[in-house]
Amino acid sequence: MSRFQIIKALLGPLLRVLFRPRVEGAERIPGSGPVILAGNHLTFIDSLILPLVVDRQVFFIGKDEYVTGKGLKGRLMAWFFTGVGMIPVNRDGGRGGVAALMTGRRVLEEGKVFGIYPEGTRSPDGRLYRGRTGIARLTLMTGAPVVPFAMIGTDRVQPDGRGLPRIGRDRRITVRFGEPLDFSRYDGMDRDRYVLRAVTDEVMSHVMRLSGQEYVDVYATKAKAA
């Protein structure tokens, strides 16, 4: 068994007992070939739950600090995150975004599943914020379909992304997947900024309908800074 299969076999049942996650539309994820999973980001545990509710292994970008910790806790975190599919990237500085984009492209060209939060950071207040166009670049460069998804209730389980998750009957989590989106009509236009924005906005529109969140046409990083 791979490390991913071991982690899923060990933590999957525990996850179901603690959070009773309801998964809707998982059959919409293609069983083979490259695919992008694009969704909202409410709290830290989103990245723990998503890989454990999808049959295929999901690869995603994560902060390199998650795998550079010291001591037993640091080693366990590194073992878990890299095992479930996290690829550590230093996103600080001007080259961080390029490194993340190229990493995603490589994953998709290998025929794997790549998960991404187009907002670029966690929502500061539970609303859905404007998506960054990296998602559009990835689908247009690789031809991979985009399956939108929504995390619902994770912010009630772990408010503000801090501390241990809360457990209770009123804190059930739902992960909802939409129909695959095909953007092949824009082939060869991955450098057109208007096309990139249109594709990104279409993806975010589907995420909004799945999640039921209020949409804010501002980047989440700007909202946090304000």
GROMACS .gro file of C-alpha atoms in nm:
model
  226
    1MET     CA    1   0.000   0.000   0.000
    2SER     CA    2   0.114   0.355  -0.070
    3ARG     CA    3   0.151   0.604   0.213
    4PHE     CA    4  -0.165   0.778   0.087
    5GLN     CA    5  -0.363   0.453   0.106
    6ILE     CA    6  -0.232   0.386   0.458
    7ILE     CA    7  -0.327   0.735   0.578
    8LYS     CA    8  -0.670   0.711   0.421
    9ALA     CA    9  -0.731   0.366   0.570
   10LEU     CA   10  -0.633   0.489   0.915
   11LEU     CA   11  -0.790   0.834   0.920
   12GLY     CA   12  -1.087   0.785   0.690
   13PRO     CA   13  -1.299   0.593   0.945
   14LEU     CA   14  -1.199   0.837   1.222
   15LEU     CA   15  -1.300   1.130   1.004
   16ARG     CA   16  -1.640   0.976   0.936
   17VAL     CA   17  -1.700   0.917   1.308
   18LEU     CA   18  -1.591   1.265   1.422
   19PHE     CA   19  -1.740   1.485   1.150
   20ARG     CA   20  -1.991   1.261   0.968
   21PRO     CA   21  -1.901   1.428   0.636
   22ARG     CA   22  -2.166   1.421   0.368
   23VAL     CA   23  -2.010   1.389   0.022
   24GLU     CA   24  -2.225   1.488  -0.275
   25GLY     CA   25  -2.137   1.443  -0.642
   26ALA     CA   26  -1.801   1.266  -0.599
   27GLU     CA   27  -1.893   1.049  -0.899
   28ARG     CA   28  -1.854   1.360  -1.115
   29ILE     CA   29  -1.476   1.347  -1.071
   30PRO     CA   30  -1.328   1.165  -1.374
   31GLY     CA   31  -1.185   0.827  -1.278
   32SER     CA   32  -0.868   0.879  -1.479
   33GLY     CA   33  -0.672   1.150  -1.656
   34PRO     CA   34  -0.584   1.501  -1.544
   35VAL     CA   35  -0.845   1.699  -1.353
   36ILE     CA   36  -0.847   2.018  -1.150
   37LEU     CA   37  -1.054   2.039  -0.832
   38ALA     CA   38  -1.129   2.406  -0.761
   39GLY     CA   39  -1.317   2.518  -0.453
   40ASN     CA   40  -1.368   2.759  -0.168
   41HIS     CA   41  -1.137   2.779   0.131
   42LEU     CA   42  -1.288   2.841   0.474
   43THR     CA   43  -1.041   2.700   0.723
   44PHE     CA   44  -0.726   2.495   0.771
   45ILE     CA   45  -0.896   2.155   0.786
   46ASP     CA   46  -1.028   2.192   0.429
   47SER     CA   47  -0.692   2.056   0.313
   48LEU     CA   48  -0.720   1.760   0.552
   49ILE     CA   49  -1.073   1.663   0.453
   50LEU     CA   50  -1.060   1.698   0.073
   51PRO     CA   51  -0.793   1.429   0.012
   52LEU     CA   52  -0.975   1.186   0.241
   53VAL     CA   53  -1.315   1.208   0.069
   54VAL     CA   54  -1.191   1.169  -0.290
   55ASP     CA   55  -1.109   0.822  -0.426
   56ARG     CA   56  -0.816   0.943  -0.634
   57GLN     CA   57  -0.515   1.102  -0.468
   58VAL     CA   58  -0.535   1.481  -0.476
   59PHE     CA   59  -0.211   1.676  -0.510
   60PHE     CA   60  -0.206   2.036  -0.392
   61ILE     CA   61   0.031   2.318  -0.308
   62GLY     CA   62   0.107   2.390   0.056
   63LYS     CA   63   0.332   2.616   0.255
   64ASP     CA   64   0.679   2.469   0.299
   65GLU     CA   65   0.657   2.549   0.670
   66TYR     CA   66   0.418   2.254   0.706
   67VAL     CA   67   0.703   2.012   0.636
   68THR     CA   68   0.997   2.191   0.798
   69GLY     CA   69   0.886   2.176   1.161
   70LYS     CA   70   1.115   2.040   1.431
   71GLY     CA   71   1.069   1.751   1.669
   72LEU     CA   72   0.813   1.471   1.663
   73LYS     CA   73   0.524   1.703   1.579
   74GLY     CA   74   0.713   1.845   1.283
   75ARG     CA   75   0.802   1.500   1.149
   76LEU     CA   76   0.445   1.377   1.186
   77MET     CA   77   0.308   1.681   1.003
   78ALA     CA   78   0.559   1.636   0.721
   79TRP     CA   79   0.475   1.264   0.695
   80PHE     CA   80   0.102   1.333   0.683
   81PHE     CA   81   0.094   1.626   0.444
   82THR     CA   82   0.336   1.484   0.190
   83GLY     CA   83   0.161   1.148   0.222
   84VAL     CA   84  -0.182   1.284   0.131
   85GLY     CA   85  -0.044   1.475  -0.167
   86MET     CA   86   0.081   1.814  -0.050
   87ILE     CA   87   0.369   1.955  -0.254
   88PRO     CA   88   0.560   2.210  -0.045
   89VAL     CA   89   0.643   2.534  -0.226
   90ASN     CA   90   0.796   2.853  -0.091
   91ARG     CA   91   0.533   3.104  -0.202
   92ASP     CA   92   0.704   3.410  -0.059
   93GLY     CA   93   0.838   3.664  -0.306
   94GLY     CA   94   0.762   3.724  -0.671
   95ARG     CA   95   0.852   3.372  -0.786
   96GLY     CA   96   0.618   3.189  -0.552
   97GLY     CA   97   0.318   3.214  -0.782
   98VAL     CA   98   0.519   3.094  -1.083
   99ALA     CA   99   0.653   2.797  -0.887
  100ALA     CA  100   0.302   2.699  -0.778
  101LEU     CA  101   0.170   2.731  -1.134
  102MET     CA  102   0.448   2.520  -1.282
  103THR     CA  103   0.404   2.257  -1.010
  104GLY     CA  104   0.034   2.230  -1.087
  105ARG     CA  105   0.106   2.203  -1.457
  106ARG     CA  106   0.350   1.918  -1.397
  107VAL     CA  107   0.097   1.728  -1.184
  108LEU     CA  108  -0.171   1.760  -1.451
  109GLU     CA  109   0.062   1.663  -1.736
  110GLU     CA  110   0.128   1.343  -1.542
  111GLY     CA  111  -0.246   1.268  -1.556
  112LYS     CA  112  -0.314   1.330  -1.186
  113VAL     CA  113  -0.564   1.529  -0.980
  114PHE     CA  114  -0.464   1.879  -0.872
  115GLY     CA  115  -0.656   2.066  -0.603
  116ILE     CA  116  -0.659   2.445  -0.587
  117TYR     CA  117  -0.830   2.724  -0.396
  118PRO     CA  118  -0.870   3.004  -0.653
  119GLU     CA  119  -0.920   3.265  -0.378
  120GLY     CA  120  -0.553   3.213  -0.292
  121THR     CA  121  -0.610   3.222   0.084
  122ARG     CA  122  -0.874   3.141   0.343
  123SER     CA  123  -1.186   3.354   0.348
  124PRO     CA  124  -1.163   3.609   0.632
  125ASP     CA  125  -1.538   3.611   0.702
  126GLY     CA  126  -1.703   3.310   0.539
  127ARG     CA  127  -1.788   3.488   0.215
  128LEU     CA  128  -1.653   3.384  -0.128
  129TYR     CA  129  -1.393   3.618  -0.273
  130ARG     CA  130  -1.266   3.693  -0.622
  131GLY     CA  131  -1.064   3.413  -0.779
  132ARG     CA  132  -0.709   3.455  -0.904
  133THR     CA  133  -0.644   3.359  -1.265
  134GLY     CA  134  -0.394   3.080  -1.196
  135ILE     CA  135  -0.683   2.834  -1.220
  136ALA     CA  136  -0.759   2.958  -1.572
  137ARG     CA  137  -0.396   2.934  -1.680
  138LEU     CA  138  -0.378   2.575  -1.559
  139THR     CA  139  -0.687   2.451  -1.741
  140LEU     CA  140  -0.597   2.633  -2.065
  141MET     CA  141  -0.232   2.520  -2.061
  142THR     CA  142  -0.312   2.154  -1.991
  143GLY     CA  143  -0.664   2.101  -2.125
  144ALA     CA  144  -0.764   1.947  -1.791
  145PRO     CA  145  -1.133   1.979  -1.698
  146VAL     CA  146  -1.224   2.173  -1.384
  147VAL     CA  147  -1.452   2.013  -1.125
  148PRO     CA  148  -1.579   2.285  -0.889
  149PHE     CA  149  -1.638   2.192  -0.527
  150ALA     CA  150  -1.765   2.352  -0.209
  151MET     CA  151  -1.666   2.301   0.153
  152ILE     CA  152  -1.968   2.365   0.375
  153GLY     CA  153  -1.952   2.379   0.753
  154THR     CA  154  -1.576   2.347   0.803
  155ASP     CA  155  -1.567   2.701   0.941
  156ARG     CA  156  -1.810   2.599   1.214
  157VAL     CA  157  -1.593   2.301   1.301
  158GLN     CA  158  -1.275   2.510   1.313
  159PRO     CA  159  -1.356   2.883   1.340
  160ASP     CA  160  -1.079   3.116   1.221
  161GLY     CA  161  -0.866   2.814   1.126
  162ARG     CA  162  -0.712   2.804   1.472
  163GLY     CA  163  -0.710   2.546   1.746
  164LEU     CA  164  -0.849   2.195   1.753
  165PRO     CA  165  -1.164   2.122   1.551
  166ARG     CA  166  -1.489   2.126   1.748
  167ILE     CA  167  -1.712   1.823   1.749
  168GLY     CA  168  -2.089   1.835   1.784
  169ARG     CA  169  -2.417   1.741   1.621
  170ASP     CA  170  -2.461   2.089   1.474
  171ARG     CA  171  -2.119   2.086   1.311
  172ARG     CA  172  -2.158   1.843   1.025
  173ILE     CA  173  -1.942   1.895   0.716
  174THR     CA  174  -2.059   1.870   0.354
  175VAL     CA  175  -1.829   1.844   0.053
  176ARG     CA  176  -2.021   1.907  -0.269
  177PHE     CA  177  -1.884   1.854  -0.621
  178GLY     CA  178  -2.025   2.003  -0.940
  179GLU     CA  179  -2.021   1.892  -1.301
  180PRO     CA  180  -1.684   1.907  -1.484
  181LEU     CA  181  -1.626   2.231  -1.674
  182ASP     CA  182  -1.464   2.219  -2.018
  183PHE     CA  183  -1.281   2.526  -2.144
  184SER     CA  184  -1.142   2.382  -2.467
  185ARG     CA  185  -1.320   2.660  -2.657
  186TYR     CA  186  -1.040   2.887  -2.536
  187ASP     CA  187  -0.751   2.671  -2.660
  188GLY     CA  188  -0.440   2.877  -2.730
  189MET     CA  189  -0.567   3.179  -2.541
  190ASP     CA  190  -0.390   3.125  -2.208
  191ARG     CA  191  -0.214   3.464  -2.241
  192ASP     CA  192  -0.529   3.666  -2.300
  193ARG     CA  193  -0.606   3.840  -1.970
  194TYR     CA  194  -0.973   3.888  -2.059
  195VAL     CA  195  -1.014   3.518  -2.131
  196LEU     CA  196  -0.831   3.429  -1.809
  197ARG     CA  197  -1.064   3.649  -1.609
  198ALA     CA  198  -1.375   3.511  -1.783
  199VAL     CA  199  -1.270   3.150  -1.715
  200THR     CA  200  -1.186   3.225  -1.353
  201ASP     CA  201  -1.515   3.405  -1.294
  202GLU     CA  202  -1.708   3.114  -1.446
  203VAL     CA  203  -1.538   2.870  -1.211
  204MET     CA  204  -1.610   3.094  -0.910
  205SER     CA  205  -1.973   3.127  -1.018
  206HIS     CA  206  -2.011   2.749  -1.000
  207VAL     CA  207  -1.836   2.736  -0.662
  208MET     CA  208  -2.073   3.006  -0.534
  209ARG     CA  209  -2.381   2.810  -0.644
  210LEU     CA  210  -2.249   2.494  -0.480
  211SER     CA  211  -2.154   2.662  -0.152
  212GLY     CA  212  -2.438   2.913  -0.120
  213GLN     CA  213  -2.188   3.178  -0.008
  214GLU     CA  214  -2.224   3.549  -0.066
  215TYR     CA  215  -1.980   3.659  -0.338
  216VAL     CA  216  -1.746   3.957  -0.297
  217ASP     CA  217  -1.572   4.087  -0.609
  218VAL     CA  218  -1.252   4.172  -0.419
  219TYR     CA  219  -0.941   3.963  -0.356
  220ALA     CA  220  -0.943   3.805  -0.010
  221THR     CA  221  -0.589   3.927   0.057
  222LYS     CA  222  -0.706   4.287   0.013
  223ALA     CA  223  -1.002   4.227   0.243
  224LYS     CA  224  -0.769   4.089   0.509
  225ALA     CA  225  -0.531   4.383   0.473
  226ALA     CA  226  -0.819   4.626   0.514
   0.00000   0.00000   0.00000
